[in-house]
Amino acid sequence: MLSGFKKFLMRGNVLDLAVAVVVGAAFTAIVNSFVKDLINPLIAAIVGKPDFSHLTLNIGSGTLTYGNFLNAVISFMLIAAVIYFLVITPYERITARFATPEETKLRECPECLSEIPKAAVRCRHCTAQVSPMT
């Protein structure tokens, strides 16, 4: 029973997930600092206040603090933009540069021009006999 648990923990995807959580937490601190120390002062320069938590709406005896929600939405959008432009876009460019073209396993049928596997000897669409490709 304990050996199964040890085997589970030593699987690669569990270790990858643990590393991702630690790196994600560190990256969250960096992004939060970016938003708090750089972006919010820019918003303050444009709008006047970097913090919208003072925005409230009184309904009867209750108070809706929609400013906090607005702060959370703005923070989310800024974090998503930072992740997209500083992580996703460069990653996609790098992987596209070093990616090897994937060899297709399909070809066109010479009779009906539908896609069939390269190793096929008969087209599944028009039932024409074709010679297999290797």
Short mmCIF file of N, CA and C in Angstrom, two decimals:
data_model
loop_
_atom_site.label_atom_id
_atom_site.label_comp_id
_atom_site.label_asym_id
_atom_site.label_seq_id
_atom_site.Cartn_x
_atom_site.Cartn_y
_atom_site.Cartn_z
N MET A 1 0.82 -1.19 0.00
CA MET A 1 0.00 0.00 0.00
C MET A 1 0.87 1.25 0.00
N LEU A 2 1.88 1.29 0.84
CA LEU A 2 2.77 2.44 0.91
C LEU A 2 3.65 2.54 -0.33
N SER A 3 3.99 1.39 -0.92
CA SER A 3 4.81 1.43 -2.13
C SER A 3 4.02 2.02 -3.30
N GLY A 4 2.72 1.78 -3.36
CA GLY A 4 1.89 2.38 -4.40
C GLY A 4 1.84 3.89 -4.26
N PHE A 5 1.76 4.38 -3.03
CA PHE A 5 1.76 5.82 -2.79
C PHE A 5 3.10 6.42 -3.19
N LYS A 6 4.19 5.74 -2.86
CA LYS A 6 5.52 6.22 -3.24
C LYS A 6 5.65 6.25 -4.76
N LYS A 7 5.15 5.22 -5.43
CA LYS A 7 5.20 5.17 -6.88
C LYS A 7 4.40 6.33 -7.49
N PHE A 8 3.24 6.62 -6.89
CA PHE A 8 2.42 7.74 -7.36
C PHE A 8 3.16 9.06 -7.22
N LEU A 9 3.81 9.26 -6.07
CA LEU A 9 4.53 10.51 -5.84
C LEU A 9 5.74 10.67 -6.77
N MET A 10 6.33 9.57 -7.16
CA MET A 10 7.54 9.64 -7.98
C MET A 10 7.23 9.73 -9.47
N ARG A 11 5.95 9.67 -9.85
CA ARG A 11 5.60 9.83 -11.26
C ARG A 11 5.95 11.24 -11.70
N GLY A 12 6.34 11.37 -12.93
CA GLY A 12 6.81 12.65 -13.45
C GLY A 12 5.78 13.75 -13.38
N ASN A 13 4.51 13.45 -13.68
CA ASN A 13 3.53 14.52 -13.71
C ASN A 13 3.25 15.10 -12.33
N VAL A 14 3.39 14.32 -11.27
CA VAL A 14 3.19 14.85 -9.92
C VAL A 14 4.32 15.80 -9.57
N LEU A 15 5.54 15.42 -9.92
CA LEU A 15 6.68 16.30 -9.66
C LEU A 15 6.58 17.57 -10.50
N ASP A 16 6.17 17.44 -11.76
CA ASP A 16 5.99 18.61 -12.62
C ASP A 16 4.95 19.55 -12.03
N LEU A 17 3.86 18.99 -11.52
CA LEU A 17 2.81 19.80 -10.93
C LEU A 17 3.31 20.52 -9.68
N ALA A 18 4.10 19.85 -8.87
CA ALA A 18 4.65 20.48 -7.66
C ALA A 18 5.56 21.64 -8.03
N VAL A 19 6.41 21.43 -9.03
CA VAL A 19 7.30 22.51 -9.48
C VAL A 19 6.47 23.65 -10.06
N ALA A 20 5.43 23.34 -10.81
CA ALA A 20 4.58 24.37 -11.41
C ALA A 20 3.89 25.21 -10.34
N VAL A 21 3.46 24.59 -9.26
CA VAL A 21 2.80 25.33 -8.19
C VAL A 21 3.80 26.29 -7.53
N VAL A 22 5.00 25.83 -7.26
CA VAL A 22 6.01 26.68 -6.62
C VAL A 22 6.39 27.84 -7.55
N VAL A 23 6.65 27.53 -8.81
CA VAL A 23 7.01 28.58 -9.76
C VAL A 23 5.84 29.53 -9.97
N GLY A 24 4.62 28.99 -10.01
CA GLY A 24 3.43 29.83 -10.16
C GLY A 24 3.26 30.79 -9.00
N ALA A 25 3.53 30.32 -7.79
CA ALA A 25 3.43 31.20 -6.62
C ALA A 25 4.46 32.33 -6.70
N ALA A 26 5.68 31.99 -7.10
CA ALA A 26 6.71 33.02 -7.24
C ALA A 26 6.35 33.99 -8.36
N PHE A 27 5.84 33.45 -9.46
CA PHE A 27 5.46 34.31 -10.59
C PHE A 27 4.29 35.21 -10.21
N THR A 28 3.36 34.71 -9.39
CA THR A 28 2.24 35.52 -8.93
C THR A 28 2.74 36.71 -8.14
N ALA A 29 3.75 36.51 -7.31
CA ALA A 29 4.31 37.62 -6.55
C ALA A 29 4.90 38.67 -7.48
N ILE A 30 5.58 38.22 -8.53
CA ILE A 30 6.16 39.16 -9.50
C ILE A 30 5.07 39.94 -10.22
N VAL A 31 4.05 39.25 -10.67
CA VAL A 31 2.97 39.91 -11.41
C VAL A 31 2.20 40.85 -10.49
N ASN A 32 1.94 40.43 -9.27
CA ASN A 32 1.24 41.31 -8.33
C ASN A 32 2.05 42.58 -8.06
N SER A 33 3.35 42.44 -7.93
CA SER A 33 4.21 43.61 -7.75
C SER A 33 4.17 44.50 -8.98
N PHE A 34 4.18 43.90 -10.17
CA PHE A 34 4.09 44.66 -11.42
C PHE A 34 2.80 45.48 -11.46
N VAL A 35 1.69 44.84 -11.10
CA VAL A 35 0.40 45.53 -11.12
C VAL A 35 0.37 46.62 -10.05
N LYS A 36 0.80 46.29 -8.83
CA LYS A 36 0.71 47.23 -7.71
C LYS A 36 1.68 48.40 -7.86
N ASP A 37 2.91 48.11 -8.26
CA ASP A 37 3.94 49.13 -8.26
C ASP A 37 4.10 49.88 -9.58
N LEU A 38 3.66 49.30 -10.68
CA LEU A 38 3.82 49.97 -11.97
C LEU A 38 2.49 50.34 -12.63
N ILE A 39 1.58 49.40 -12.71
CA ILE A 39 0.34 49.63 -13.44
C ILE A 39 -0.62 50.52 -12.64
N ASN A 40 -0.82 50.25 -11.36
CA ASN A 40 -1.74 51.06 -10.57
C ASN A 40 -1.32 52.53 -10.53
N PRO A 41 -0.03 52.88 -10.39
CA PRO A 41 0.33 54.30 -10.48
C PRO A 41 0.02 54.91 -11.84
N LEU A 42 0.13 54.11 -12.91
CA LEU A 42 -0.25 54.63 -14.22
C LEU A 42 -1.75 54.89 -14.29
N ILE A 43 -2.54 53.99 -13.72
CA ILE A 43 -3.99 54.20 -13.67
C ILE A 43 -4.30 55.44 -12.83
N ALA A 44 -3.57 55.62 -11.73
CA ALA A 44 -3.78 56.79 -10.88
C ALA A 44 -3.45 58.07 -11.65
N ALA A 45 -2.43 58.03 -12.50
CA ALA A 45 -2.08 59.22 -13.28
C ALA A 45 -3.16 59.55 -14.29
N ILE A 46 -3.84 58.53 -14.82
CA ILE A 46 -4.86 58.75 -15.84
C ILE A 46 -6.23 59.05 -15.21
N VAL A 47 -6.65 58.19 -14.28
CA VAL A 47 -8.00 58.27 -13.72
C VAL A 47 -8.05 59.15 -12.47
N GLY A 48 -6.99 59.15 -11.71
CA GLY A 48 -6.97 59.94 -10.49
C GLY A 48 -6.77 59.11 -9.24
N LYS A 49 -7.28 57.89 -9.24
CA LYS A 49 -7.11 57.02 -8.07
C LYS A 49 -6.79 55.61 -8.56
N PRO A 50 -5.75 54.98 -8.01
CA PRO A 50 -5.42 53.63 -8.44
C PRO A 50 -6.28 52.57 -7.77
N ASP A 51 -7.02 52.97 -6.75
CA ASP A 51 -7.80 52.01 -5.97
C ASP A 51 -9.27 52.42 -6.02
N PHE A 52 -10.12 51.49 -6.45
CA PHE A 52 -11.54 51.79 -6.58
C PHE A 52 -12.36 51.23 -5.42
N SER A 53 -11.71 50.79 -4.34
CA SER A 53 -12.44 50.17 -3.23
C SER A 53 -13.34 51.15 -2.51
N HIS A 54 -13.13 52.43 -2.70
CA HIS A 54 -13.99 53.43 -2.06
C HIS A 54 -15.35 53.54 -2.74
N LEU A 55 -15.53 52.92 -3.92
CA LEU A 55 -16.80 52.99 -4.63
C LEU A 55 -17.78 52.01 -4.00
N THR A 56 -18.88 52.54 -3.49
CA THR A 56 -19.89 51.71 -2.84
C THR A 56 -21.28 52.17 -3.27
N LEU A 57 -22.24 51.31 -3.04
CA LEU A 57 -23.63 51.62 -3.32
C LEU A 57 -24.45 51.15 -2.13
N ASN A 58 -25.15 52.09 -1.49
CA ASN A 58 -25.97 51.75 -0.33
C ASN A 58 -27.37 51.42 -0.79
N ILE A 59 -27.83 50.22 -0.43
CA ILE A 59 -29.19 49.77 -0.73
C ILE A 59 -29.82 49.35 0.59
N GLY A 60 -30.74 50.15 1.06
CA GLY A 60 -31.36 49.86 2.36
C GLY A 60 -30.30 49.89 3.45
N SER A 61 -30.21 48.80 4.18
CA SER A 61 -29.21 48.73 5.24
C SER A 61 -27.93 48.03 4.78
N GLY A 62 -27.91 47.60 3.52
CA GLY A 62 -26.73 46.91 2.99
C GLY A 62 -25.87 47.83 2.14
N THR A 63 -24.63 47.45 2.01
CA THR A 63 -23.68 48.22 1.20
C THR A 63 -23.02 47.30 0.20
N LEU A 64 -23.13 47.67 -1.06
CA LEU A 64 -22.44 46.93 -2.12
C LEU A 64 -21.11 47.62 -2.39
N THR A 65 -20.03 46.90 -2.16
CA THR A 65 -18.71 47.46 -2.44
C THR A 65 -18.26 46.98 -3.82
N TYR A 66 -18.88 47.56 -4.84
CA TYR A 66 -18.56 47.16 -6.20
C TYR A 66 -17.18 47.62 -6.62
N GLY A 67 -16.60 48.54 -5.87
CA GLY A 67 -15.23 48.98 -6.15
C GLY A 67 -14.23 47.86 -5.95
N ASN A 68 -14.45 47.03 -4.94
CA ASN A 68 -13.56 45.88 -4.72
C ASN A 68 -13.64 44.91 -5.89
N PHE A 69 -14.86 44.70 -6.39
CA PHE A 69 -15.03 43.83 -7.56
C PHE A 69 -14.33 44.44 -8.77
N LEU A 70 -14.47 45.74 -8.94
CA LEU A 70 -13.81 46.43 -10.05
C LEU A 70 -12.29 46.30 -9.94
N ASN A 71 -11.76 46.43 -8.72
CA ASN A 71 -10.31 46.23 -8.51
C ASN A 71 -9.89 44.82 -8.91
N ALA A 72 -10.70 43.81 -8.52
CA ALA A 72 -10.37 42.42 -8.85
C ALA A 72 -10.41 42.19 -10.35
N VAL A 73 -11.40 42.77 -11.04
CA VAL A 73 -11.50 42.60 -12.50
C VAL A 73 -10.31 43.25 -13.19
N ILE A 74 -9.96 44.46 -12.78
CA ILE A 74 -8.83 45.16 -13.39
C ILE A 74 -7.53 44.39 -13.12
N SER A 75 -7.36 43.91 -11.91
CA SER A 75 -6.16 43.14 -11.57
C SER A 75 -6.09 41.87 -12.41
N PHE A 76 -7.23 41.17 -12.56
CA PHE A 76 -7.26 39.96 -13.37
C PHE A 76 -6.89 40.27 -14.82
N MET A 77 -7.47 41.30 -15.38
CA MET A 77 -7.20 41.66 -16.78
C MET A 77 -5.72 42.02 -16.97
N LEU A 78 -5.17 42.75 -16.02
CA LEU A 78 -3.76 43.12 -16.13
C LEU A 78 -2.85 41.91 -15.99
N ILE A 79 -3.17 41.02 -15.06
CA ILE A 79 -2.37 39.81 -14.90
C ILE A 79 -2.47 38.94 -16.14
N ALA A 80 -3.67 38.81 -16.69
CA ALA A 80 -3.84 38.02 -17.91
C ALA A 80 -3.06 38.63 -19.06
N ALA A 81 -3.07 39.95 -19.19
CA ALA A 81 -2.32 40.61 -20.25
C ALA A 81 -0.82 40.41 -20.07
N VAL A 82 -0.33 40.53 -18.85
CA VAL A 82 1.09 40.33 -18.58
C VAL A 82 1.49 38.91 -18.92
N ILE A 83 0.70 37.95 -18.50
CA ILE A 83 1.02 36.55 -18.79
C ILE A 83 1.00 36.30 -20.29
N TYR A 84 0.00 36.86 -20.98
CA TYR A 84 -0.08 36.64 -22.42
C TYR A 84 1.11 37.25 -23.16
N PHE A 85 1.40 38.53 -22.87
CA PHE A 85 2.43 39.22 -23.63
C PHE A 85 3.85 38.89 -23.19
N LEU A 86 4.05 38.53 -21.93
CA LEU A 86 5.40 38.26 -21.46
C LEU A 86 5.74 36.78 -21.33
N VAL A 87 4.72 35.90 -21.39
CA VAL A 87 4.99 34.47 -21.27
C VAL A 87 4.51 33.71 -22.50
N ILE A 88 3.23 33.81 -22.81
CA ILE A 88 2.63 33.00 -23.88
C ILE A 88 3.19 33.36 -25.25
N THR A 89 3.17 34.66 -25.60
CA THR A 89 3.64 35.08 -26.92
C THR A 89 5.10 34.72 -27.16
N PRO A 90 6.03 35.02 -26.24
CA PRO A 90 7.42 34.60 -26.48
C PRO A 90 7.58 33.08 -26.55
N TYR A 91 6.83 32.35 -25.72
CA TYR A 91 6.90 30.90 -25.74
C TYR A 91 6.45 30.36 -27.10
N GLU A 92 5.36 30.89 -27.63
CA GLU A 92 4.87 30.43 -28.93
C GLU A 92 5.87 30.75 -30.03
N ARG A 93 6.50 31.90 -29.97
CA ARG A 93 7.51 32.25 -30.98
C ARG A 93 8.71 31.31 -30.92
N ILE A 94 9.17 31.02 -29.71
CA ILE A 94 10.33 30.13 -29.55
C ILE A 94 9.99 28.72 -30.00
N THR A 95 8.84 28.21 -29.60
CA THR A 95 8.49 26.84 -30.00
C THR A 95 8.24 26.76 -31.50
N ALA A 96 7.70 27.80 -32.11
CA ALA A 96 7.49 27.79 -33.55
C ALA A 96 8.83 27.80 -34.29
N ARG A 97 9.80 28.48 -33.75
CA ARG A 97 11.11 28.57 -34.39
C ARG A 97 11.84 27.22 -34.36
N PHE A 98 11.72 26.52 -33.25
CA PHE A 98 12.47 25.28 -33.09
C PHE A 98 11.64 24.02 -33.37
N ALA A 99 10.38 24.18 -33.74
CA ALA A 99 9.52 23.03 -34.00
C ALA A 99 9.90 22.36 -35.32
N THR A 100 9.88 21.07 -35.31
CA THR A 100 10.12 20.32 -36.55
C THR A 100 8.77 20.05 -37.19
N PRO A 101 8.69 20.16 -38.49
CA PRO A 101 7.40 19.90 -39.13
C PRO A 101 6.98 18.45 -38.92
N GLU A 102 5.73 18.31 -38.51
CA GLU A 102 5.21 16.98 -38.22
C GLU A 102 4.81 16.30 -39.53
N GLU A 103 5.28 15.07 -39.69
CA GLU A 103 4.97 14.33 -40.91
C GLU A 103 3.52 13.87 -40.85
N THR A 104 2.81 14.16 -41.89
CA THR A 104 1.41 13.78 -41.93
C THR A 104 1.27 12.29 -42.23
N LYS A 105 0.25 11.70 -41.67
CA LYS A 105 0.00 10.28 -41.89
C LYS A 105 -1.13 10.07 -42.89
N LEU A 106 -1.54 11.17 -43.53
CA LEU A 106 -2.63 11.09 -44.49
C LEU A 106 -2.14 11.48 -45.88
N ARG A 107 -2.92 11.09 -46.88
CA ARG A 107 -2.66 11.47 -48.27
C ARG A 107 -4.01 11.58 -48.97
N GLU A 108 -3.98 12.10 -50.17
CA GLU A 108 -5.22 12.22 -50.94
C GLU A 108 -5.45 10.98 -51.78
N CYS A 109 -6.71 10.58 -51.86
CA CYS A 109 -7.09 9.49 -52.76
C CYS A 109 -7.00 10.03 -54.19
N PRO A 110 -6.35 9.31 -55.12
CA PRO A 110 -6.22 9.82 -56.48
C PRO A 110 -7.56 9.87 -57.22
N GLU A 111 -8.57 9.15 -56.75
CA GLU A 111 -9.86 9.12 -57.44
C GLU A 111 -10.81 10.21 -56.94
N CYS A 112 -11.02 10.27 -55.62
CA CYS A 112 -12.03 11.20 -55.09
C CYS A 112 -11.41 12.38 -54.33
N LEU A 113 -10.09 12.39 -54.15
CA LEU A 113 -9.34 13.45 -53.49
C LEU A 113 -9.67 13.62 -52.00
N SER A 114 -10.30 12.63 -51.38
CA SER A 114 -10.52 12.67 -49.94
C SER A 114 -9.25 12.20 -49.24
N GLU A 115 -9.12 12.55 -47.96
CA GLU A 115 -7.93 12.16 -47.21
C GLU A 115 -8.07 10.73 -46.71
N ILE A 116 -7.02 9.95 -46.94
CA ILE A 116 -6.98 8.57 -46.49
C ILE A 116 -5.61 8.32 -45.86
N PRO A 117 -5.49 7.33 -45.00
CA PRO A 117 -4.18 7.01 -44.42
C PRO A 117 -3.18 6.60 -45.50
N LYS A 118 -1.90 6.90 -45.27
CA LYS A 118 -0.87 6.56 -46.25
C LYS A 118 -0.78 5.06 -46.48
N ALA A 119 -1.03 4.28 -45.47
CA ALA A 119 -0.89 2.82 -45.58
C ALA A 119 -2.14 2.16 -46.16
N ALA A 120 -3.18 2.91 -46.48
CA ALA A 120 -4.42 2.32 -46.99
C ALA A 120 -4.22 1.71 -48.36
N VAL A 121 -4.93 0.60 -48.62
CA VAL A 121 -4.92 -0.04 -49.94
C VAL A 121 -6.26 0.17 -50.65
N ARG A 122 -7.24 0.72 -49.94
CA ARG A 122 -8.54 1.01 -50.53
C ARG A 122 -9.09 2.28 -49.86
N CYS A 123 -9.65 3.16 -50.66
CA CYS A 123 -10.23 4.40 -50.15
C CYS A 123 -11.54 4.09 -49.44
N ARG A 124 -11.71 4.61 -48.26
CA ARG A 124 -12.93 4.35 -47.51
C ARG A 124 -14.12 5.16 -48.03
N HIS A 125 -13.85 6.17 -48.85
CA HIS A 125 -14.93 7.02 -49.36
C HIS A 125 -15.47 6.51 -50.70
N CYS A 126 -14.55 6.23 -51.64
CA CYS A 126 -15.01 5.82 -52.97
C CYS A 126 -14.68 4.35 -53.26
N THR A 127 -14.03 3.69 -52.36
CA THR A 127 -13.62 2.28 -52.43
C THR A 127 -12.67 1.96 -53.58
N ALA A 128 -11.99 2.98 -54.09
CA ALA A 128 -11.01 2.76 -55.15
C ALA A 128 -9.79 2.08 -54.54
N GLN A 129 -9.18 1.17 -55.30
CA GLN A 129 -7.95 0.54 -54.84
C GLN A 129 -6.80 1.51 -55.08
N VAL A 130 -5.96 1.65 -54.05
CA VAL A 130 -4.80 2.53 -54.14
C VAL A 130 -3.60 1.77 -53.65
N SER A 131 -2.44 2.16 -54.11
CA SER A 131 -1.22 1.49 -53.63
C SER A 131 -0.76 2.17 -52.35
N PRO A 132 -0.36 1.38 -51.34
CA PRO A 132 0.05 1.97 -50.07
C PRO A 132 1.36 2.74 -50.22
N MET A 133 1.46 3.82 -49.44
CA MET A 133 2.69 4.62 -49.40
C MET A 133 3.41 4.31 -48.10
N THR A 134 4.70 4.35 -48.12
CA THR A 134 5.46 4.12 -46.88
C THR A 134 6.17 5.36 -46.43
#
